[in-house]
XYZ file of C-alpha atoms in Angstrom:
690
model
C 109.539 121.586 124.299
C 108.354 119.140 122.232
C 110.382 115.926 121.183
C 113.820 116.465 120.151
C 116.878 114.519 118.552
C 118.142 112.647 121.623
C 121.803 114.149 122.303
C 120.859 117.659 120.584
C 121.386 120.706 122.475
C 119.236 124.051 122.146
C 120.085 127.629 122.680
C 117.147 128.949 124.396
C 116.335 131.766 126.497
C 113.096 133.538 127.873
C 111.111 136.524 126.562
C 108.741 138.404 128.827
C 105.733 139.860 127.047
C 102.810 141.524 129.139
C 103.718 138.873 132.186
C 103.998 135.916 129.811
C 107.069 134.069 129.617
C 107.921 132.990 126.103
C 110.720 130.978 125.531
C 112.981 131.852 122.683
C 115.268 129.181 120.638
C 118.245 130.669 118.734
C 120.215 129.476 115.523
C 121.620 130.470 112.560
C 119.391 128.356 110.750
C 115.581 127.107 111.335
C 114.376 124.410 108.906
C 110.495 124.200 108.926
C 108.993 121.050 108.222
C 110.217 117.238 108.142
C 109.488 115.986 104.952
C 111.958 115.080 101.959
C 112.868 118.731 101.351
C 112.946 120.030 105.042
C 115.255 116.739 106.083
C 117.236 117.114 102.842
C 117.993 120.652 103.811
C 118.726 120.052 107.374
C 121.133 117.320 106.344
C 122.632 119.175 103.721
C 123.173 122.377 105.923
C 125.273 120.398 108.385
C 127.290 118.603 105.234
C 128.338 121.981 104.176
C 129.504 123.203 107.299
C 126.082 125.040 108.985
C 125.645 122.893 112.060
C 123.852 125.561 113.715
C 120.460 124.331 112.680
C 117.206 123.642 114.624
C 114.071 121.899 112.839
C 110.623 122.506 113.900
C 107.577 120.887 112.562
C 103.757 120.601 113.327
C 103.854 116.901 113.452
C 106.707 114.822 112.532
C 104.783 111.782 111.161
C 102.560 114.142 109.134
C 103.388 115.661 105.432
C 102.542 114.652 101.883
C 106.014 113.390 101.178
C 105.934 110.465 104.069
C 102.188 109.648 103.754
C 101.280 110.578 100.074
C 102.167 108.031 96.951
C 100.194 106.564 93.720
C 100.431 103.076 92.507
C 104.160 104.167 91.459
C 105.049 107.040 92.299
C 107.887 108.534 90.345
C 111.106 110.285 90.594
C 112.246 112.385 87.603
C 116.328 112.809 86.774
C 118.211 113.074 84.292
C 118.964 110.010 82.189
C 120.997 107.670 83.477
C 120.892 104.207 81.566
C 121.004 103.204 77.988
C 122.113 104.819 74.642
C 119.440 107.250 74.548
C 121.061 110.788 74.571
C 120.275 113.261 77.275
C 121.859 116.222 78.450
C 121.399 119.080 81.268
C 120.204 121.266 78.693
C 117.542 118.969 77.077
C 116.336 118.280 80.619
C 116.056 122.022 81.376
C 114.262 122.899 78.008
C 111.617 119.928 78.981
C 111.138 121.876 82.364
C 110.870 124.996 80.941
C 108.595 123.984 78.123
C 105.652 123.623 80.652
C 105.154 127.253 80.193
C 105.409 130.184 82.994
C 108.571 128.323 84.095
C 111.722 130.415 84.942
C 115.019 129.207 82.750
C 117.351 129.655 85.618
C 115.539 127.307 87.775
C 114.607 124.676 85.009
C 118.566 124.741 84.832
C 119.338 124.507 88.294
C 116.968 121.594 88.594
C 118.332 119.981 85.812
C 121.936 120.556 86.334
C 121.527 119.301 90.229
C 119.245 116.299 89.522
C 121.736 113.770 89.245
C 123.706 115.016 92.198
C 120.404 115.068 94.636
C 119.433 111.681 92.960
C 122.749 109.768 93.759
C 122.510 111.762 97.470
C 119.487 109.650 98.074
C 120.784 106.247 96.624
C 123.669 106.644 98.878
C 121.207 107.595 101.529
C 119.772 104.174 101.334
C 116.748 104.812 98.867
C 116.547 101.664 96.596
C 116.183 103.240 93.327
C 116.361 100.150 90.770
C 119.518 99.874 88.631
C 120.417 96.996 86.385
C 123.177 94.150 86.817
C 125.689 96.541 85.267
C 124.502 99.434 87.599
C 122.654 101.641 85.264
C 119.698 103.333 86.997
C 117.198 102.295 84.319
C 114.086 104.553 83.722
C 110.649 104.755 82.014
C 108.591 107.823 80.488
C 106.189 109.666 82.589
C 103.755 112.795 81.560
C 105.318 115.513 80.050
C 108.484 113.607 79.584
C 110.260 113.177 76.080
C 112.845 110.604 77.338
C 112.739 107.855 80.012
C 113.854 109.764 82.966
C 111.591 108.489 85.673
C 112.082 106.094 88.367
C 110.597 104.881 91.504
C 110.967 102.375 94.330
C 107.068 101.558 94.386
C 103.985 103.353 95.851
C 106.025 104.890 98.599
C 108.945 106.673 96.859
C 108.727 109.990 98.761
C 108.328 108.122 102.237
C 111.192 106.297 101.793
C 113.060 109.342 100.919
C 111.982 110.694 103.844
C 112.779 107.991 106.302
C 116.577 107.904 104.980
C 117.078 111.669 105.010
C 115.516 111.568 108.742
C 118.356 109.190 109.826
C 121.011 111.410 108.295
C 119.605 114.359 110.441
C 119.082 112.099 113.737
C 122.714 111.062 113.328
C 123.948 114.647 112.830
C 122.150 115.245 116.371
C 119.993 118.018 114.894
C 117.500 119.382 117.127
C 114.030 118.592 116.038
C 111.351 120.352 117.987
C 107.806 118.839 117.208
C 104.254 119.946 117.667
C 104.949 123.477 116.448
C 102.134 125.321 114.351
C 103.749 128.476 112.178
C 101.716 131.401 113.518
C 103.807 134.358 111.858
C 106.961 135.193 110.264
C 109.218 137.799 112.140
C 110.499 140.320 109.697
C 112.560 143.318 109.838
C 111.359 145.480 107.151
C 114.369 147.589 106.863
C 116.372 147.428 104.065
C 116.177 146.996 100.049
C 115.508 143.232 99.325
C 111.856 143.197 100.787
C 112.925 142.983 104.743
C 115.087 140.333 106.281
C 114.560 137.302 108.512
C 114.364 137.651 112.158
C 112.701 134.414 113.128
C 109.342 132.443 113.490
C 106.435 132.344 115.979
C 104.996 128.910 116.701
C 101.936 127.675 118.606
C 103.220 124.709 120.587
C 100.189 122.200 119.953
C 101.287 120.023 122.957
C 100.681 122.342 125.583
C 97.144 122.577 127.456
C 95.224 125.708 128.473
C 96.521 126.433 132.018
C 99.924 124.630 131.908
C 102.916 125.785 133.144
C 104.600 126.348 130.058
C 103.959 128.684 127.382
C 101.711 127.888 124.667
C 103.766 129.983 122.011
C 107.636 129.240 121.149
C 109.748 132.006 119.311
C 112.584 131.214 117.247
C 115.407 133.733 116.459
C 117.249 133.081 113.568
C 119.255 134.714 110.464
C 117.690 132.059 107.778
C 114.408 130.230 107.559
C 114.304 127.090 105.278
C 110.639 126.838 104.802
C 109.651 123.260 103.962
C 105.952 123.291 104.948
C 104.805 121.860 101.715
C 102.035 123.616 99.550
C 99.002 125.082 101.051
C 97.004 121.845 101.327
C 94.293 122.571 103.648
C 92.617 125.342 100.857
C 90.520 122.418 99.519
C 88.171 119.970 100.997
C 88.323 117.662 98.131
C 92.216 116.892 98.614
C 94.384 113.834 98.049
C 96.807 115.451 100.565
C 96.988 113.241 103.357
C 95.389 114.068 106.717
C 97.619 116.378 108.857
C 99.190 117.874 105.590
C 98.027 121.525 105.890
C 100.766 123.953 104.498
C 101.725 127.706 105.942
C 101.911 129.626 103.096
C 99.415 132.339 104.662
C 102.041 133.295 107.289
C 104.419 134.073 104.604
C 102.032 135.990 102.314
C 101.252 137.645 105.294
C 104.821 138.505 105.937
C 105.380 140.086 102.424
C 107.117 137.367 100.850
C 105.632 137.316 97.404
C 103.792 134.839 95.122
C 104.484 133.282 91.990
C 102.057 131.609 89.723
C 99.429 131.007 92.629
C 96.913 129.973 89.774
C 98.645 126.910 88.981
C 97.441 123.689 90.584
C 97.369 120.182 89.603
C 94.258 117.937 90.118
C 93.150 114.599 89.481
C 91.074 111.333 90.280
C 91.617 110.003 93.593
C 90.030 108.005 96.546
C 89.031 110.160 99.601
C 88.700 107.551 102.015
C 91.727 106.835 101.744
C 93.371 109.726 100.379
C 95.282 108.238 97.256
C 95.987 108.643 93.619
C 94.073 106.334 91.493
C 96.608 106.273 88.670
C 97.974 104.044 86.674
C 97.218 100.161 86.948
C 93.717 101.246 88.995
C 92.675 102.653 85.609
C 94.632 100.509 83.343
C 92.378 97.610 84.755
C 89.381 99.327 83.393
C 87.231 99.754 86.375
C 83.262 100.727 86.349
C 82.564 104.354 87.091
C 79.281 104.503 88.895
C 77.174 107.319 91.182
C 74.918 106.962 93.859
C 72.834 109.489 95.718
C 74.209 110.874 98.998
C 72.816 107.559 101.079
C 74.590 105.279 98.502
C 71.336 104.408 96.860
C 70.246 104.954 93.122
C 73.264 103.794 91.500
C 73.906 104.736 87.839
C 76.975 104.113 85.250
C 77.137 107.863 84.589
C 80.192 107.928 82.133
C 77.784 106.178 79.572
C 75.454 109.286 79.688
C 78.547 111.001 77.460
C 80.410 108.265 76.261
C 78.169 105.821 74.887
C 80.509 104.237 72.410
C 81.735 100.771 74.294
C 85.504 100.898 72.888
C 86.001 104.645 73.394
C 84.846 104.812 76.894
C 87.025 101.733 78.044
C 89.959 103.481 75.838
C 89.554 106.887 77.711
C 89.379 104.961 81.221
C 92.644 102.945 80.353
C 94.267 106.505 79.212
C 93.632 108.242 82.632
C 96.370 105.754 83.941
C 98.936 107.233 81.923
C 97.216 110.628 81.879
C 96.100 110.875 85.520
C 96.083 114.746 86.051
C 93.098 116.512 84.709
C 94.789 118.230 81.573
C 92.435 120.795 80.054
C 94.142 120.153 76.583
C 92.596 116.664 76.898
C 89.297 117.781 77.872
C 87.772 118.362 74.424
C 87.645 114.743 73.347
C 90.241 113.074 75.276
C 90.778 110.983 78.639
C 90.149 114.252 81.045
C 86.625 114.505 80.008
C 86.336 111.846 82.395
C 87.352 114.218 85.212
C 84.767 116.696 83.903
C 81.846 113.863 84.207
C 83.105 112.848 88.021
C 83.005 116.691 88.661
C 79.545 117.042 87.128
C 78.327 114.151 89.408
C 79.942 115.381 92.585
C 79.943 118.961 92.319
C 77.074 120.067 90.464
C 74.619 117.121 91.251
C 75.626 116.303 94.606
C 76.177 112.620 94.377
C 78.810 110.562 94.993
C 81.296 108.622 92.385
C 82.785 105.091 92.887
C 85.175 102.812 90.920
C 83.513 99.644 90.870
C 86.264 96.893 90.388
C 83.793 94.006 90.842
C 82.282 94.264 87.341
C 82.882 95.332 83.765
C 81.771 99.033 82.454
C 78.952 98.989 80.286
C 77.995 95.301 79.935
C 78.614 92.244 81.807
C 81.317 90.793 79.586
C 84.921 92.220 78.399
C 85.609 92.386 74.736
C 89.059 93.937 74.377
C 88.720 93.861 70.437
C 87.222 97.306 70.867
C 90.053 98.751 72.471
C 92.195 101.309 70.960
C 95.522 99.790 69.737
C 97.708 101.597 72.826
C 95.294 100.092 75.238
C 95.039 96.509 73.461
C 98.889 96.193 72.962
C 99.556 97.175 76.863
C 97.249 95.084 78.187
C 98.190 92.193 75.987
C 101.856 92.607 76.946
C 100.842 92.599 80.653
C 98.863 89.203 80.397
C 95.850 90.330 80.710
C 94.110 89.564 77.625
C 95.086 85.686 78.423
C 92.976 85.757 81.459
C 89.699 85.805 78.926
C 86.526 87.250 79.997
C 87.942 88.643 83.041
C 86.680 91.472 85.515
C 88.809 94.712 86.542
C 89.742 93.239 90.078
C 91.135 90.109 88.389
C 93.292 92.249 86.424
C 94.255 94.364 89.016
C 95.358 91.067 91.084
C 97.193 89.914 88.099
C 98.903 93.061 86.917
C 99.396 94.896 90.538
C 98.868 92.899 93.573
C 100.408 95.316 95.624
C 97.898 98.195 94.147
C 94.912 95.493 95.286
C 96.732 95.214 98.877
C 97.187 98.604 99.381
C 93.596 99.325 100.543
C 93.454 96.068 102.366
C 96.217 97.655 104.643
C 94.371 100.515 105.608
C 92.268 101.698 108.405
C 89.526 101.261 107.702
C 90.245 98.421 105.461
C 88.777 98.619 101.792
C 88.650 95.118 100.204
C 87.997 96.218 96.273
C 86.717 92.588 95.634
C 83.566 93.356 97.695
C 83.014 96.869 97.842
C 83.409 99.984 95.625
C 85.930 103.005 96.037
C 84.612 106.033 96.548
C 86.544 108.992 94.339
C 86.465 112.598 93.510
C 88.535 115.100 91.596
C 91.211 116.117 94.219
C 93.651 119.016 94.428
C 96.926 117.045 94.433
C 99.985 119.495 93.859
C 100.481 123.417 93.830
C 102.884 124.230 90.805
C 102.872 127.739 92.206
C 103.887 129.192 95.298
C 106.264 131.323 97.057
C 108.674 133.193 94.816
C 112.250 131.951 94.666
C 115.134 132.711 92.401
C 118.005 130.180 91.326
C 119.138 129.588 94.857
C 115.734 129.224 96.307
C 116.120 132.574 97.795
C 112.665 134.673 98.286
C 112.355 138.396 98.020
C 113.047 138.570 101.642
C 116.338 138.017 102.988
C 117.192 134.781 104.548
C 114.144 133.233 103.525
C 114.288 130.176 101.233
C 110.972 128.213 100.564
C 111.616 124.731 99.296
C 109.701 121.755 98.194
C 106.116 122.136 97.384
C 106.041 125.773 99.208
C 108.316 127.146 96.488
C 106.788 128.422 93.376
C 109.384 126.765 91.502
C 107.155 124.969 88.234
C 105.675 126.487 85.623
C 101.965 125.662 84.189
C 102.847 121.893 83.487
C 105.861 119.745 84.629
C 106.571 116.353 84.089
C 105.497 113.516 86.600
C 107.801 113.207 89.780
C 109.792 116.711 88.705
C 108.260 117.860 92.084
C 110.244 115.662 94.047
C 113.507 116.356 92.123
C 112.677 120.086 92.627
C 112.593 119.614 96.365
C 115.804 118.050 96.696
C 117.542 120.363 94.277
C 115.728 123.269 96.019
C 116.956 122.166 99.362
C 120.270 121.773 98.366
C 120.843 125.030 96.914
C 119.331 126.817 99.621
C 121.490 124.975 102.110
C 124.827 125.674 99.731
C 123.625 129.476 99.802
C 123.384 129.773 103.410
C 126.699 127.889 104.049
C 128.385 130.198 101.394
C 126.717 133.529 101.993
C 124.258 133.790 105.539
C 126.695 132.545 108.057
C 126.049 135.285 110.193
C 124.316 135.659 113.844
C 120.617 136.622 114.439
C 119.575 140.220 115.091
C 120.841 140.595 118.632
C 118.148 140.008 121.596
C 116.910 143.588 122.236
C 116.170 144.002 118.650
C 114.627 140.715 118.161
C 112.388 141.445 121.393
C 111.335 144.931 119.549
C 110.397 142.882 116.253
C 108.917 139.882 118.339
C 106.664 141.657 120.830
C 103.895 143.068 118.479
C 103.795 139.966 116.610
C 103.470 137.512 119.599
C 101.000 140.123 121.479
C 98.680 139.819 118.338
C 98.682 135.870 118.477
C 98.217 135.974 122.184
C 95.250 138.423 121.755
C 93.775 136.575 119.043
C 93.541 133.536 121.648
C 92.327 135.337 124.494
C 89.671 136.612 122.485
C 88.582 133.472 120.760
C 88.365 131.654 123.984
C 86.292 134.494 125.502
C 83.825 134.102 122.543
C 83.938 130.299 123.034
C 82.975 130.110 126.553
C 79.820 132.592 125.435
C 78.895 130.990 122.284
C 80.564 127.823 121.325
C 83.463 126.469 119.297
C 83.170 127.253 115.701
C 86.331 126.310 114.500
C 85.307 122.844 112.959
C 82.230 124.226 110.989
C 84.533 127.245 109.545
C 87.165 124.961 108.271
C 84.437 122.475 106.487
C 82.804 125.738 105.012
C 85.762 127.454 104.048
C 87.443 124.232 102.086
C 84.304 123.459 100.761
C 83.464 126.603 99.121
C 87.145 126.589 97.729
C 86.387 123.108 96.235
C 82.826 123.845 94.659
C 84.364 127.648 93.227
C 87.962 127.504 92.716
C 89.452 123.991 92.152
C 89.713 122.405 88.497
C 86.502 124.024 87.139
C 86.583 128.008 87.952
C 84.269 130.723 86.654
C 84.446 134.638 86.878
C 81.018 134.543 88.796
C 82.417 131.523 91.207
C 85.503 133.104 91.880
C 84.101 136.310 92.634
C 81.512 134.656 95.275
C 84.271 132.829 97.050
C 86.501 135.786 97.239
C 83.804 138.024 98.928
C 83.077 135.538 101.342
C 86.990 134.650 102.372
C 87.540 138.339 102.703
C 84.290 138.763 105.118
C 85.903 136.041 107.426
C 89.505 137.145 106.827
C 88.224 140.800 107.900
C 86.330 139.630 110.891
C 88.419 136.758 112.032
C 89.883 138.483 115.046
C 86.509 139.523 116.367
C 84.235 136.646 115.652
C 85.763 133.099 115.617
C 85.286 131.216 118.757
C 87.841 128.844 119.990
C 88.027 126.375 123.146
C 91.132 127.036 124.930
C 90.766 123.764 126.892
C 91.249 121.871 123.512
C 94.652 121.644 121.982
C 92.930 120.665 118.728
C 90.619 123.568 118.575
C 93.396 126.139 119.714
C 95.550 124.625 116.774
C 92.907 124.925 114.138
C 92.300 128.827 115.442
C 95.729 129.496 114.047
C 95.291 127.033 111.225
C 92.246 128.332 109.734
C 93.845 131.958 109.825
C 96.403 130.558 107.648
C 93.952 129.008 105.312
C 91.705 131.721 104.684
C 94.681 133.945 104.450
C 95.755 131.892 101.520
C 92.352 131.375 100.102
C 92.169 135.365 99.967
C 95.362 135.626 98.156
C 94.999 132.645 95.858
C 91.048 133.622 95.016
C 92.605 137.248 94.111
C 95.255 135.986 91.966
C 92.769 133.711 90.073
C 90.615 137.195 89.390
C 93.443 138.896 88.398
C 94.279 135.942 86.031
C 91.118 136.543 84.160
C 91.483 140.361 84.366
C 94.381 139.703 82.796
C 92.862 137.817 79.710
C 93.581 134.491 81.062
C 91.934 131.179 79.594
C 91.630 127.496 80.499
C 95.285 125.869 80.820
C 97.220 123.347 82.761
C 95.199 121.618 85.258
C 92.044 123.962 85.091
C 88.811 124.720 83.281
C 87.725 128.305 83.147
C 84.253 128.955 82.111
C 84.132 131.051 78.926
C 80.990 131.794 77.142
C 82.591 132.241 73.753
C 84.200 129.056 74.251
C 83.223 125.173 73.195
C 82.033 122.243 75.137
C 83.887 119.167 75.102
C 83.071 117.273 71.864
C 80.794 113.996 71.429
C 83.486 111.990 69.546
C 80.765 110.702 67.217
C 81.788 109.551 63.696
C 78.556 111.096 62.421
C 79.617 114.424 63.779
C 83.456 115.176 64.742
C 82.357 118.459 65.691
C 79.173 117.889 67.699
C 79.305 119.188 71.297
C 78.248 117.051 74.377
C 75.103 118.066 76.190
C 76.996 119.379 79.383
C 76.313 122.609 81.593
C 77.492 125.797 80.355
C 79.882 125.838 83.192
C 82.119 123.324 80.886
C 82.397 125.696 78.234
C 85.968 126.974 77.791
C 88.912 128.411 75.350
C 92.103 127.187 75.611
C 94.840 129.649 76.437
C 97.096 128.284 73.651
C 100.072 129.408 75.049
C 99.179 133.291 74.973
C 100.320 133.766 78.959
C 102.922 131.360 78.727
C 105.831 133.484 78.293
C 105.068 135.729 81.627
C 104.630 135.118 85.015
C 102.130 136.768 87.563
C 103.666 137.862 90.691
C 101.526 138.578 94.133
C 102.590 141.148 96.697
C 100.612 141.291 99.792
C 101.316 142.611 103.269
C 98.333 141.402 105.262
C 95.839 144.285 104.504
C 94.081 145.651 101.406
C 94.242 144.140 98.218
C 97.217 142.392 96.931
C 98.992 143.994 94.014
C 100.147 142.006 91.106
C 102.851 142.196 88.686
C 103.036 140.209 85.166
C 106.954 139.942 83.904
C 108.343 137.832 81.336
C 109.903 134.374 82.277
C 113.573 134.403 82.994
C 115.213 132.355 79.946
C 117.675 129.426 80.548
C 120.972 131.180 81.120
C 123.766 130.841 78.492
C 126.108 130.185 81.003
C 129.750 130.442 80.284
C 131.320 126.774 79.776
C 134.707 127.161 79.320
C 136.452 125.300 82.306
C 139.328 127.880 83.027
C 136.780 130.579 83.512
C 134.387 128.240 85.860
C 137.279 127.222 87.707
C 138.344 130.508 88.557
C 135.021 131.804 89.709
C 134.613 128.520 91.616
C 137.803 129.201 93.514
C 136.657 132.742 94.278
C 133.369 132.293 95.751
C 131.950 128.649 94.673
C 129.971 130.233 92.067
C 127.195 131.153 94.719
C 126.063 134.465 93.751
């Protein structure tokens, strides 16, 4: 039954459905996902006394936290060094200031940031400290302090590796090769139903094998660490193999929260990697070509002809890597829009060329902004003289250059350019959670990027902290409040049989259609993801969202009667259920975007919403500071100006019809009673878990 921990024991039975034996694994808690948040939850559950735990995953070695990073991947936490003052409340205020952020979640993330950070340190993650022991920090984006830290390009990968060691030492069963198909929910009760289990596709079982292609898990709790819905977009920096599984949760009635809020940024597409930090600070040349790699053009100069201004804006993309609509009028995010114009509107390919300087052959640092000039001087770049970007990169950050040399296929930035695009990088919204990362469905705990724990903006590295805090708090709540047994076998059979039957019918029907007309899963996946990148990514219009929504709804409505999948191909069968999850997420997310516009929403965060009454980005000339750039009308926008920052959009859908939307005020930062005797009494009574 997949790969499991060597000395683990699994409580397994069999449920017979229409003559097919489907194995059933039972546990108090199932953790779905083997990234940093999933492994943290599994380890913490055992630490807190909940040992009846099973971990399932679609692919142990896949996932964003194991395979994603940047030139210096950031972890955000409370300040733990120096004389600069900081406090839990200050950090909570920073997180809360991102807009559309619940204050109780902000306070929890701040309060337990030190606890979860030191858990990682003790687990073996080598966060740097000074000789005296202070864990030093630096300032990241949207950060008024110096709370950020890093172990280099692979911070999250190192976290995963060390947390996995804990889980394996605990002997917790890990079942690999399981694609989430559907949640099994008992919809009786007041909360919005309660978790009864999970149906998975076993992607390691071939057609005709003696084993079932499906696996049922009977449980009292699910910790859902599946990551964000990465499969929705074609242009994405998420690593290959990271898809997400939000669709199954949304289909089961788990509410969505802030689904419109994403983070986009420049990334290489082969391999998928953020080109932030040093990659921008060394001032590479931006070029575009036609689809065949010909007709090379240095396109930034069309909109930013001033040499010093262009170089200074490129430099700032290192600090200001995520697309930020507030910096699109006359700041560094204009570069993202110009790359978007080349790739999406003009159908060209964009490359970073580190072999030669932008605009002209020589390098003249005297024209740079004071900020860029000072930084490059302190980094020793100006002492190099008339240098090239690759010389500057090798001087400032040789590992960033070596990274591409170590990929397969190898890319040598000394001899070839690097293809890039504006890519989806993180979903700041997600599935609704409270202060204990408990959703509206009892026993269902989304953690990590699957959870809608963030607001419009967040400090760089806050997602890694949120994943660790959320996993720890979910495990704490389960250990304190949800230690009961799963539903009994008879009730589980009643709930699981129709869900499993539907999945079996989908597979059988798709196999019959493929035998007659061929497998169309690859083509549909490509078409669906390209549609989202074209119509609903970093630049969105009402017309584009409407067009995409109409098409996705048509796919979703006809999916069970039209899609064909080769039953003899494990990859094709896997894609059959994966695509259903992706277009489910697309439908609900697109519906949320349309509702956002209907609610008067404008451009904010990492998204430009086209507005005919708005302005185009500015040319930035001294002669006429208010002159607009000659850009397509799709880039005309108005800033939100915080009008909806005090409310949150929640989405409710149960698999049929149109999603329902509710806008509620953000929950404020709690003014907790901090008198010690009162807190201590509450802690003695129920550990203050309620």
